[in-house]
Amino acid sequence: MMDIAIIRAGQMYRYYLRQVVVGDGRRPARTPLREAQEKAGVPAGRWMGRGLAALGLSAGEEVTEAQLRNLFGERGRHPYADRIEAEELAAGQSPKQAFKAGALGRRVTVTGFDLVFRPQPTIYLLWALGDEETRQVIEAAHERAIERVLEWIEDESAVIRYGKDGIYKVRPPGGLVAARFRHYEARSGMPLLHDHVLLSVKGQRLDGKWGSIHSEVVFENTVAASALYNEIVAAEVCEELGLATEPRVVSTGRRPVMDIAGVPHELIRWTASRGEQIAACLADLEHEYVTAVDDEGELKYLPAVSERARVELMRIAAHKTRPPKQKKARSLAQLRADWKQSAIDTSKVAAGVINSLLERARAAAAAIRARVAAVVDVALAAVDVAAVVFVMNGGGRFHRRHLLAESRRHLALVLRGRRRDPGLDEDIVRAAISTYCVDISEPKSTRGLLADYRLYTARWALSDLVTARRPPAAVPDPDRLPPPGTPASLSLAIPRPPGSQAVGERAIPRVPLSYDRAVLAGAAVREKLRASVVRGPAYDVVAHQQAEMPEQLLAPEDDDQEPDAGPREAIDLTALRALRESRTDVEALDLTAERLRHLQDTFNKAADDSRTRAACYTEQDDVDAVRPVREDDQQAHRRPEPGPRGRAPAGH
């Protein structure tokens, strides 16, 4: 994935120069940069980007401290500003003219962005515990994915604004400049292959003048860039090593992540020791959040933890549980040897399994590729993408970038680690916009006229797909709890009465997640289309988004309980269990139109019942006063600020 943070001149830049560029260690005072990197056991930073030629740099050239200071610490000066200024002074220019010659346009406060790239856990586990050849293949795939994402940012995302109020916008035709720094481990000392790419805001326009790229645009496209990196790095690793990916549910109700098949999940938990500390701290913070009262005894916040609040609480928990940085420098070879021994001793995975991870992953990949057909039908993919984005965005309104990010996730799920044709994600977006979306833009500025900022909604109504749910009420009523057998994913997060929790468990109400509703919405729309359109061969074998969707997203959690025999009273689990046994994804989900209508009706009925119960807990005015919640992976990224007084760089 890719995370982003802002780099500002001054104290924040010094934080990067003292710690980030030397592998997140502590750089001794008055120690040259290259010497500090050698002592820390990390490679030197390297320049990358198509804009290097305009600055007299070349790709792969080593990054020096003076170059970093000029470009990121001195408010956006030329990397060779010192030499340029000296030459101008020697030629008889005034100090002011010499200083101006070494500048890249106007001086800026925000000098760049810290883009942190790290592959999926199963990929860096293979990198850490595999042989030398596997390590080199994964590092090369990681670097190629970073280069592709930077090229996409240069061509499709970055915009230089100029003129009065920034009315003119242009892509940087010469590209951008970035310095890449490789890190090997996390703060906990566990393996974590990741790169910090310090992207300069400076770009050259067609007229040769230097300007600054619009930071807001870069942040808005972070999700799409992250999805592109995840897709590319997995495909590169799988194609080179003969592997495949599979969806793994990390949290029930959330979007599954794509991991390398065959790598034991116990090894993922072995690297996530800090995650348990964060989870414990998060539970305490959530309890404080829902029970906090003001001076008058009234609740200060919502009676339930919204997704937006949970993201902020997670950030606080991560900061409170941050361990001190490792002070002992070790080479990569020593790190890999120590990691393997630690995994054998503490991960509860047999030594034979750890020593044969690649062979096990290849065997799992062979089984997946024999069972799952990697055929992409653009028309069906457009249905899935439009339905998921429509349901997961508040109010059903979205931009093109949301569709692009979802199309890349869809392709990663469908292709299972195979490479795709260039531009296929854009084809899906165009099909979704032209067929299933309505332009509802009301541009009041030149920005609103741009294609990337057109506002869309789907051609369907929410009532046609999945009934929206309201936030839970503040006061629980034991007599109005969900009836037995109601699926957990369909009921409101209503606090249970005192005494009904397990020992040490708190009843923390949470606003339900919407990814499960989005998935069902896509299934409902697809079935309507299947009933009304003549299908082609590709339509019948397409490996679409529900390929390996966990049963708990569609069925009650208690699989041992047989459904009632009454008509249209329970979901038919037989068809859902076929997901694990069928050869192709479409066969696995060949639920007849009647069954899908049954599934949708059951979902809507449960949601209606939950809304009725919620209405009994509080007055309608109180419910309407609650502000809408923006969902997790579609909301705008906030600007985290690393450094001693702010948020640390993502990925640690």
XYZ file of C-alpha atoms in Angstrom:
652
model
C 0.000 0.000 0.000
C 0.990 3.645 -0.240
C 0.688 6.209 2.541
C 1.338 9.922 2.244
C 2.552 12.706 4.524
C 3.574 16.324 3.955
C 7.172 17.548 4.151
C 7.603 21.132 5.281
C 10.769 23.173 5.350
C 12.232 23.673 8.811
C 11.813 21.339 11.762
C 9.969 18.658 9.800
C 12.658 18.482 7.123
C 15.317 18.142 9.837
C 13.395 15.171 11.227
C 13.701 13.442 7.858
C 17.384 14.327 7.551
C 18.214 13.033 11.031
C 16.145 9.840 11.039
C 14.236 8.792 7.916
C 17.159 8.964 5.487
C 19.231 6.719 7.772
C 16.714 3.901 8.140
C 14.663 5.456 10.940
C 17.612 5.310 13.273
C 19.146 8.191 15.156
C 21.824 9.906 13.091
C 24.780 10.956 15.271
C 25.571 14.628 15.227
C 28.153 15.829 12.689
C 28.203 12.407 10.972
C 28.244 12.538 7.140
C 25.101 11.157 5.539
C 26.691 8.254 3.689
C 28.678 7.186 6.737
C 25.528 7.262 8.872
C 23.674 5.132 6.315
C 26.477 2.562 6.262
C 26.458 2.330 10.051
C 22.669 1.918 10.000
C 22.928 -0.886 7.420
C 20.684 0.800 4.818
C 21.542 1.682 1.207
C 22.089 5.228 0.002
C 19.142 7.169 -1.327
C 18.626 7.270 -5.097
C 17.095 9.877 -7.387
C 14.143 8.914 -9.585
C 11.536 10.604 -11.786
C 11.367 12.017 -15.291
C 12.120 15.563 -14.119
C 15.744 14.794 -13.215
C 17.174 15.858 -16.597
C 16.024 19.462 -16.135
C 18.022 19.606 -12.883
C 21.181 17.993 -14.188
C 20.566 14.733 -12.290
C 20.202 11.173 -13.540
C 18.051 8.243 -12.408
C 19.788 6.046 -9.841
C 22.286 8.735 -8.860
C 23.102 8.852 -5.148
C 21.305 11.501 -3.110
C 23.624 13.838 -1.193
C 22.848 15.824 1.913
C 23.410 19.159 0.159
C 20.931 18.227 -2.581
C 18.310 17.256 -0.016
C 18.842 20.426 1.958
C 18.411 22.659 -1.087
C 15.379 20.934 -2.567
C 13.436 20.076 0.609
C 14.968 22.142 3.396
C 15.516 25.491 1.689
C 11.943 25.958 0.467
C 12.401 24.436 -2.975
C 15.783 25.502 -4.374
C 17.789 23.782 -7.126
C 19.703 20.704 -5.837
C 22.906 22.354 -7.091
C 21.913 25.811 -5.835
C 25.200 26.270 -3.955
C 27.278 25.702 -7.082
C 24.968 27.852 -9.243
C 25.104 30.712 -6.750
C 28.902 30.537 -6.580
C 29.175 30.619 -10.372
C 26.857 33.639 -10.597
C 28.816 35.527 -7.975
C 32.065 34.731 -9.796
C 30.493 36.119 -12.981
C 29.852 39.456 -11.264
C 26.171 39.078 -10.392
C 24.801 40.588 -7.196
C 24.031 38.309 -4.234
C 20.301 38.788 -4.861
C 20.621 37.847 -8.512
C 22.836 34.880 -7.630
C 20.321 33.629 -5.077
C 17.479 33.974 -7.563
C 19.428 31.963 -10.150
C 19.512 28.996 -7.785
C 15.764 29.083 -7.063
C 13.064 26.978 -8.721
C 10.305 29.550 -8.977
C 8.718 30.903 -5.835
C 9.807 29.733 -2.421
C 7.337 27.385 -0.763
C 6.658 26.096 2.730
C 5.387 22.661 1.701
C 8.424 21.342 -0.142
C 7.337 17.783 -0.850
C 5.449 14.625 0.062
C 6.634 11.494 1.817
C 5.155 8.566 -0.129
C 5.669 5.322 1.807
C 5.361 2.152 -0.275
C 5.164 -1.261 1.371
C 3.926 -4.540 -0.132
C 1.378 -6.889 1.391
C 2.500 -8.788 4.539
C 2.764 -12.137 2.776
C 5.060 -10.599 0.152
C 7.543 -9.138 2.617
C 7.380 -12.364 4.623
C 8.598 -14.234 1.549
C 11.216 -11.506 1.136
C 12.404 -11.861 4.736
C 12.267 -15.654 5.114
C 12.966 -16.828 1.557
C 16.237 -17.457 -0.223
C 18.440 -14.829 -1.836
C 16.869 -15.198 -5.279
C 13.375 -14.689 -3.863
C 14.556 -11.583 -2.042
C 16.000 -10.070 -5.218
C 12.861 -10.824 -7.251
C 10.606 -9.190 -4.653
C 12.794 -6.107 -4.319
C 12.876 -5.691 -8.103
C 9.078 -6.027 -8.297
C 8.711 -3.517 -5.461
C 10.905 -1.016 -7.319
C 9.068 -1.487 -10.629
C 5.728 -0.912 -8.911
C 7.009 2.313 -7.345
C 8.260 3.533 -10.724
C 4.910 2.794 -12.365
C 2.984 4.641 -9.652
C 5.296 7.662 -9.911
C 4.774 7.691 -13.681
C 1.004 7.612 -13.147
C 1.219 10.519 -10.707
C 3.292 12.493 -13.220
C 0.926 11.793 -16.132
C -2.509 11.664 -14.516
C -2.470 13.170 -11.044
C 0.025 16.011 -10.624
C -1.197 19.485 -11.655
C 0.729 22.769 -11.606
C -1.456 25.797 -10.965
C -0.465 29.296 -12.050
C -2.044 32.607 -12.911
C -4.387 34.617 -10.731
C -6.092 32.343 -8.182
C -4.502 29.371 -9.971
C -6.951 29.489 -12.872
C -4.476 27.816 -15.236
C -3.629 24.159 -14.696
C -1.120 22.042 -16.556
C 0.533 18.670 -16.107
C 4.299 18.887 -15.534
C 5.398 17.865 -19.064
C 8.957 17.135 -17.950
C 7.859 15.001 -15.015
C 8.734 15.246 -11.319
C 11.735 14.607 -9.071
C 11.872 12.229 -6.102
C 14.477 10.760 -3.750
C 13.938 7.120 -2.703
C 15.214 5.641 0.590
C 14.995 1.910 1.366
C 14.147 0.584 4.849
C 14.129 -3.042 5.984
C 12.387 -3.221 9.351
C 9.605 -1.728 11.434
C 9.997 0.003 14.775
C 9.390 -3.318 16.509
C 12.329 -4.887 14.703
C 10.058 -7.122 12.621
C 10.559 -7.405 8.847
C 8.926 -4.604 6.871
C 10.287 -3.897 3.417
C 9.284 -0.339 2.553
C 10.578 2.715 0.715
C 10.219 6.391 1.566
C 9.881 8.329 -1.686
C 10.379 12.040 -1.007
C 8.511 13.670 -3.894
C 9.362 17.310 -4.596
C 6.486 19.689 -5.310
C 8.549 21.478 -7.961
C 7.718 20.926 -11.628
C 8.566 22.721 -14.874
C 5.868 24.148 -17.126
C 5.889 24.205 -20.933
C 7.258 27.759 -20.915
C 10.285 26.613 -18.902
C 9.231 28.303 -15.676
C 9.067 26.357 -12.424
C 5.886 25.978 -10.405
C 4.513 23.827 -7.594
C 2.088 20.937 -7.977
C -1.269 21.250 -6.242
C -1.003 19.289 -2.986
C -4.761 18.775 -2.666
C -4.874 16.867 -5.953
C -2.081 14.542 -4.844
C -3.907 13.743 -1.600
C -7.207 13.146 -3.379
C -5.605 10.531 -5.626
C -3.815 8.656 -2.827
C -6.313 5.784 -2.730
C -6.112 5.241 -6.492
C -2.300 5.343 -6.382
C -2.215 2.897 -3.471
C -4.535 0.489 -5.289
C -2.299 0.690 -8.376
C 0.807 -0.123 -6.337
C -0.876 -3.088 -4.608
C -2.040 -4.458 -7.937
C 1.308 -4.083 -9.707
C 3.595 -5.375 -6.961
C 1.444 -8.481 -6.446
C 1.272 -9.182 -10.189
C 5.028 -8.733 -10.648
C 5.878 -11.038 -7.733
C 3.330 -13.681 -8.743
C 4.371 -13.754 -12.406
C 8.079 -13.971 -11.614
C 7.788 -16.614 -8.870
C 4.756 -18.575 -10.110
C 2.444 -17.537 -7.269
C -1.184 -16.418 -6.934
C -3.150 -14.193 -4.601
C -6.267 -14.867 -2.554
C -8.568 -12.585 -0.542
C -8.050 -12.557 3.221
C -10.648 -11.062 5.568
C -8.849 -9.044 8.219
C -11.969 -7.561 9.855
C -15.500 -8.810 9.346
C -17.506 -6.373 7.257
C -14.437 -4.739 5.761
C -12.960 -5.162 2.329
C -10.727 -8.256 2.101
C -7.046 -7.765 1.321
C -5.196 -9.694 -1.379
C -2.349 -11.828 -0.009
C -0.082 -14.496 -1.458
C -1.832 -17.861 -1.231
C -0.087 -20.578 0.754
C 1.688 -18.367 3.309
C 0.418 -19.331 6.807
C -1.540 -16.595 8.527
C 0.267 -17.423 11.781
C 3.323 -15.762 10.270
C 1.296 -12.614 9.633
C 0.268 -12.601 13.285
C 3.921 -13.146 14.230
C 4.857 -9.849 12.576
C 1.798 -8.065 14.009
C 2.726 -8.124 17.693
C 2.367 -4.366 17.806
C -1.058 -4.670 16.211
C -2.303 -6.449 19.329
C -1.056 -3.585 21.483
C -2.820 -1.078 19.237
C -6.052 -3.118 19.362
C -6.011 -3.207 23.158
C -5.360 0.520 23.385
C -8.055 1.183 20.767
C -10.659 -0.700 22.806
C -9.931 1.519 25.805
C -10.121 4.673 23.687
C -13.428 3.595 22.128
C -14.905 2.984 25.576
C -13.792 6.441 26.692
C -15.253 7.913 23.495
C -18.776 6.503 23.893
C -18.909 7.218 27.647
C -17.405 10.725 27.673
C -19.756 13.372 29.098
C -19.570 17.136 29.387
C -20.015 19.288 32.494
C -23.789 18.899 32.279
C -23.678 15.117 32.115
C -24.574 14.917 28.422
C -22.703 12.705 25.969
C -19.923 14.687 24.287
C -19.801 12.558 21.128
C -21.972 10.133 19.212
C -23.265 7.179 21.253
C -21.561 4.874 18.745
C -18.091 4.817 17.245
C -18.389 5.994 13.660
C -15.859 4.924 11.068
C -14.381 8.397 10.911
C -13.980 8.499 14.693
C -12.451 5.042 14.691
C -9.787 6.119 12.202
C -8.787 8.996 14.451
C -8.818 6.781 17.559
C -6.664 4.262 15.706
C -4.142 6.999 14.945
C -4.034 8.003 18.609
C -3.645 4.375 19.713
C -0.809 3.832 17.252
C 0.983 6.921 18.544
C 0.530 5.956 22.220
C 1.899 2.458 21.676
C 4.896 3.384 19.503
C 8.020 1.644 20.769
C 11.390 3.386 20.775
C 13.393 3.057 17.598
C 15.913 0.248 17.321
C 19.440 1.438 18.111
C 21.375 -1.679 17.138
C 22.380 -1.543 13.468
C 22.459 -4.866 11.604
C 23.119 -5.750 7.992
C 20.289 -7.128 5.857
C 21.891 -10.585 5.861
C 22.013 -10.578 9.661
C 18.451 -9.277 9.867
C 17.155 -12.076 7.630
C 18.963 -14.732 9.655
C 17.594 -13.330 12.931
C 14.050 -13.073 11.528
C 14.042 -16.681 10.372
C 15.267 -17.934 13.730
C 12.716 -15.778 15.553
C 9.905 -17.082 13.326
C 10.926 -20.681 14.021
C 11.096 -20.047 17.774
C 8.031 -17.857 18.360
C 5.579 -18.006 15.437
C 4.136 -21.494 16.209
C 4.828 -22.451 12.579
C 6.927 -25.559 11.983
C 10.514 -24.999 10.834
C 9.897 -27.191 7.778
C 7.033 -24.949 6.691
C 9.117 -21.781 7.121
C 11.982 -23.287 5.140
C 9.631 -24.262 2.287
C 7.393 -21.199 2.081
C 7.964 -20.666 -1.630
C 7.165 -24.280 -2.537
C 3.960 -24.193 -0.477
C 2.920 -20.917 -2.080
C 3.521 -22.318 -5.565
C 1.409 -25.390 -4.793
C -1.440 -23.177 -3.551
C -1.107 -21.022 -6.673
C -1.407 -24.044 -8.952
C -4.663 -25.050 -7.238
C -6.103 -21.534 -7.527
C -5.194 -21.056 -11.170
C -6.685 -24.432 -12.054
C -9.970 -23.479 -10.380
C -10.393 -19.754 -11.026
C -10.656 -18.478 -14.595
C -8.966 -15.110 -14.996
C -11.350 -13.559 -17.514
C -12.290 -9.909 -17.167
C -15.611 -8.793 -18.573
C -15.551 -5.005 -18.690
C -19.354 -4.726 -18.655
C -19.734 -6.825 -15.506
C -16.751 -5.172 -13.850
C -18.370 -1.788 -14.484
C -21.494 -2.978 -12.651
C -19.513 -4.113 -9.631
C -17.384 -0.984 -9.495
C -20.306 1.430 -9.853
C -22.436 -0.401 -7.275
C -19.680 -0.625 -4.647
C -18.644 3.021 -5.016
C -22.292 4.157 -5.041
C -23.147 2.395 -1.788
C -19.917 3.157 0.074
C -19.902 6.903 -0.574
C -22.056 9.079 1.604
C -25.123 10.240 -0.272
C -24.263 8.081 -3.279
C -22.110 10.813 -4.861
C -18.580 10.200 -6.064
C -15.835 11.297 -8.454
C -13.953 9.536 -11.186
C -11.011 8.800 -8.875
C -13.263 6.676 -6.652
C -14.249 4.547 -9.637
C -10.616 4.227 -10.704
C -9.473 3.033 -7.279
C -12.310 0.504 -7.100
C -11.625 -0.786 -10.623
C -8.018 -1.506 -9.645
C -9.144 -3.376 -6.543
C -11.594 -5.315 -8.677
C -8.888 -6.322 -11.145
C -6.568 -7.409 -8.335
C -9.330 -9.659 -6.987
C -10.256 -11.055 -10.389
C -6.816 -11.734 -11.826
C -5.317 -13.302 -8.670
C -1.798 -12.101 -9.332
C -1.788 -12.160 -13.125
C -0.663 -9.160 -15.139
C -3.380 -7.217 -16.933
C -3.504 -5.339 -20.186
C -2.516 -1.655 -19.880
C -5.493 0.677 -19.660
C -7.974 -1.993 -18.570
C -8.773 -0.074 -15.382
C -9.554 3.021 -17.451
C -11.811 0.959 -19.736
C -13.835 -0.188 -16.724
C -14.169 3.383 -15.464
C -15.356 4.629 -18.867
C -17.908 1.823 -19.077
C -19.160 2.544 -15.562
C -19.554 6.271 -16.200
C -21.202 5.935 -19.599
C -23.618 3.155 -18.656
C -24.368 3.258 -14.937
C -23.589 6.808 -13.768
C -25.323 10.164 -14.028
C -23.389 13.440 -14.097
C -24.851 15.699 -11.394
C -22.093 18.324 -11.431
C -22.930 21.961 -10.886
C -19.555 23.566 -11.608
C -19.055 26.941 -10.017
C -15.362 27.211 -10.912
C -12.921 26.099 -13.586
C -11.980 23.184 -11.348
C -15.525 21.870 -11.480
C -15.315 21.718 -15.264
C -12.382 19.289 -15.215
C -13.204 15.651 -15.976
C -11.545 14.460 -12.757
C -13.871 16.658 -10.667
C -17.180 15.882 -12.290
C -19.637 14.671 -9.660
C -21.561 11.463 -10.370
C -24.218 9.273 -8.886
C -25.523 5.884 -9.999
C -28.590 5.389 -12.157
C -30.135 3.243 -9.446
C -31.792 4.349 -6.233
C -30.569 3.046 -2.903
C -34.003 1.573 -2.345
C -33.452 -0.579 -5.432
C -30.271 -2.063 -3.998
C -29.903 -2.100 -0.220
C -31.849 -0.178 2.383
C -29.655 2.353 4.143
C -29.239 1.978 7.869
C -29.344 4.612 10.571
C -26.832 5.025 13.407
C -27.702 3.088 16.580
C -29.561 4.719 19.423
C -27.937 5.877 22.624
C -30.019 3.939 25.138
C -30.281 0.151 24.847
C -33.572 -1.599 25.483
C -33.228 -5.281 26.454
C -36.767 -5.939 25.217
C -35.969 -4.674 21.730
C -32.732 -6.438 20.908
C -32.361 -8.110 17.491
C -34.219 -11.426 17.339
C -32.161 -14.624 17.594
C -30.614 -15.670 14.297
C -30.377 -12.164 12.835
C -27.059 -11.940 10.925
C -24.531 -9.775 12.721
C -23.712 -7.891 9.510
C -27.357 -6.891 9.063
C -28.243 -5.706 12.545
C -27.498 -2.364 14.087
C -24.664 -2.173 16.574
C -27.001 -1.907 19.568
C -25.332 -2.150 22.991
C -26.158 -5.345 24.791
C -27.659 -5.152 28.283
C -25.269 -5.203 31.249
C -24.134 -8.664 32.178
C -24.498 -10.151 28.688
C -20.853 -9.568 27.718
C -18.064 -12.005 28.262
C -15.555 -11.409 31.042
C -13.449 -8.367 30.229
C -15.586 -7.453 27.218
C -17.128 -4.009 26.797
C -20.276 -3.266 24.842
C -18.966 -0.622 22.447
C -21.578 0.233 19.806
C -20.198 0.854 16.326
C -21.815 2.159 13.187
C -21.984 -0.841 10.820
C -19.640 -0.956 7.847
C -21.055 -0.767 4.350
C -18.789 -2.985 2.260
C -21.070 -5.995 2.749
C -24.025 -3.915 1.536
C -22.009 -2.726 -1.448
C -21.148 -6.290 -2.443
C -24.788 -7.359 -2.285
C -25.803 -4.286 -4.264
C -23.492 -5.322 -7.071
C -24.925 -8.848 -7.037
C -28.474 -7.525 -7.224
C -27.746 -5.244 -10.180
C -25.869 -7.958 -12.031
C -28.786 -10.329 -11.690
C -31.155 -7.725 -13.103
C -28.869 -7.335 -16.084
C -28.520 -11.084 -16.552
C -32.271 -11.340 -16.745
C -32.571 -8.612 -19.369
C -29.472 -8.878 -21.567
C -28.227 -11.556 -23.928
C -25.010 -12.887 -22.447
C -21.833 -13.609 -24.385
C -19.282 -16.329 -23.639
C -17.059 -14.009 -21.604
C -20.049 -12.984 -19.508
C -20.553 -16.552 -18.327
C -16.965 -17.202 -17.233
C -15.935 -13.839 -15.849
C -14.143 -13.992 -12.492
C -15.903 -11.112 -10.802
C -15.757 -9.556 -7.389
C -17.606 -12.225 -5.444
C -15.011 -14.880 -6.323
C -13.983 -15.736 -2.781
C -16.343 -13.595 -0.745
C -16.545 -15.000 2.792
C -19.835 -16.609 3.681
C -20.205 -14.506 6.808
C -20.850 -11.473 4.589
C -23.914 -13.130 3.155
C -25.080 -15.677 5.706
C -25.605 -15.934 9.475
C -22.401 -16.506 11.407
C -23.684 -19.736 12.924
C -23.256 -22.153 10.008
C -24.259 -25.117 12.148
C -27.797 -23.823 12.487
C -29.943 -25.045 9.615
C -32.203 -22.482 7.978
C -35.912 -22.664 8.580
C -37.961 -24.391 5.934
C -40.499 -21.587 5.718
C -40.767 -19.875 2.332
C -38.548 -16.782 1.903
C -37.567 -16.733 5.573
C -33.858 -17.641 5.393
C -30.964 -17.504 2.969
C -30.172 -20.745 1.161
C -26.704 -21.636 2.473
C -26.291 -24.507 0.013
C -25.739 -22.143 -2.881
C -23.364 -20.025 -0.836
C -21.223 -22.989 0.198
C -20.792 -23.747 -3.496
C -18.345 -20.850 -3.508
C -15.714 -23.229 -2.142
C -16.392 -26.089 -4.538
C -17.038 -24.615 -7.951
C -14.513 -24.445 -10.781
C -15.285 -20.917 -11.919
C -16.515 -17.884 -10.049
C -19.683 -17.471 -12.084
C -20.619 -21.096 -11.452
C -19.944 -20.514 -7.778
C -22.401 -17.633 -7.712
C -24.945 -18.992 -10.145
C -27.727 -18.231 -7.688
C -30.869 -18.087 -9.754
C -32.826 -14.882 -10.057
C -35.253 -16.193 -7.477
C -32.484 -16.895 -4.996
C -30.921 -13.497 -5.445
C -34.272 -11.804 -4.983
C -34.677 -13.917 -1.873
C -31.245 -12.796 -0.676
C -31.995 -9.141 -1.308
C -35.421 -9.311 0.338
C -33.944 -10.931 3.430
C -31.309 -8.234 3.669
C -33.811 -5.418 3.212
C -36.226 -6.913 5.725
C -33.528 -7.178 8.380
C -32.444 -3.601 7.714
C -36.054 -2.372 7.951
C -36.495 -4.159 11.271
C -33.283 -2.635 12.583
C -34.375 0.840 11.525
C -37.728 0.362 13.238
C -36.008 -0.699 16.450
C -33.650 2.267 16.275
C -36.562 4.665 15.857
C -38.000 3.453 19.155
C -34.870 4.408 21.061
C -34.750 8.085 20.278
C -36.854 10.873 18.851
C -36.669 11.502 15.134
C -35.219 14.966 15.688
C -32.280 13.500 17.567
C -31.629 11.013 14.808
C -31.736 13.665 12.120
C -29.293 15.802 14.091
C -26.583 13.189 13.773
C -24.176 14.120 11.045
C -23.641 11.566 8.274
C -20.608 9.363 8.560
C -18.074 9.136 5.768
C -16.988 5.595 5.074
C -13.508 4.221 5.579
C -11.607 3.761 2.333
C -13.535 6.328 0.277
C -13.081 9.331 2.544
C -10.587 12.069 1.797
C -7.140 11.575 3.250
C -6.132 13.932 6.001
C -2.672 15.355 5.921
C -0.577 13.558 8.556
C 2.438 15.519 9.631
C 5.457 13.466 10.698
C 8.079 14.685 13.084
C 8.738 15.150 16.761
C 5.453 17.005 17.345
C 3.273 15.341 14.754
C 2.381 12.001 13.346
C 5.254 9.724 12.400
C 5.653 8.684 8.771
C 3.191 5.977 7.809
C 4.389 2.431 7.642
C 6.204 2.208 10.975
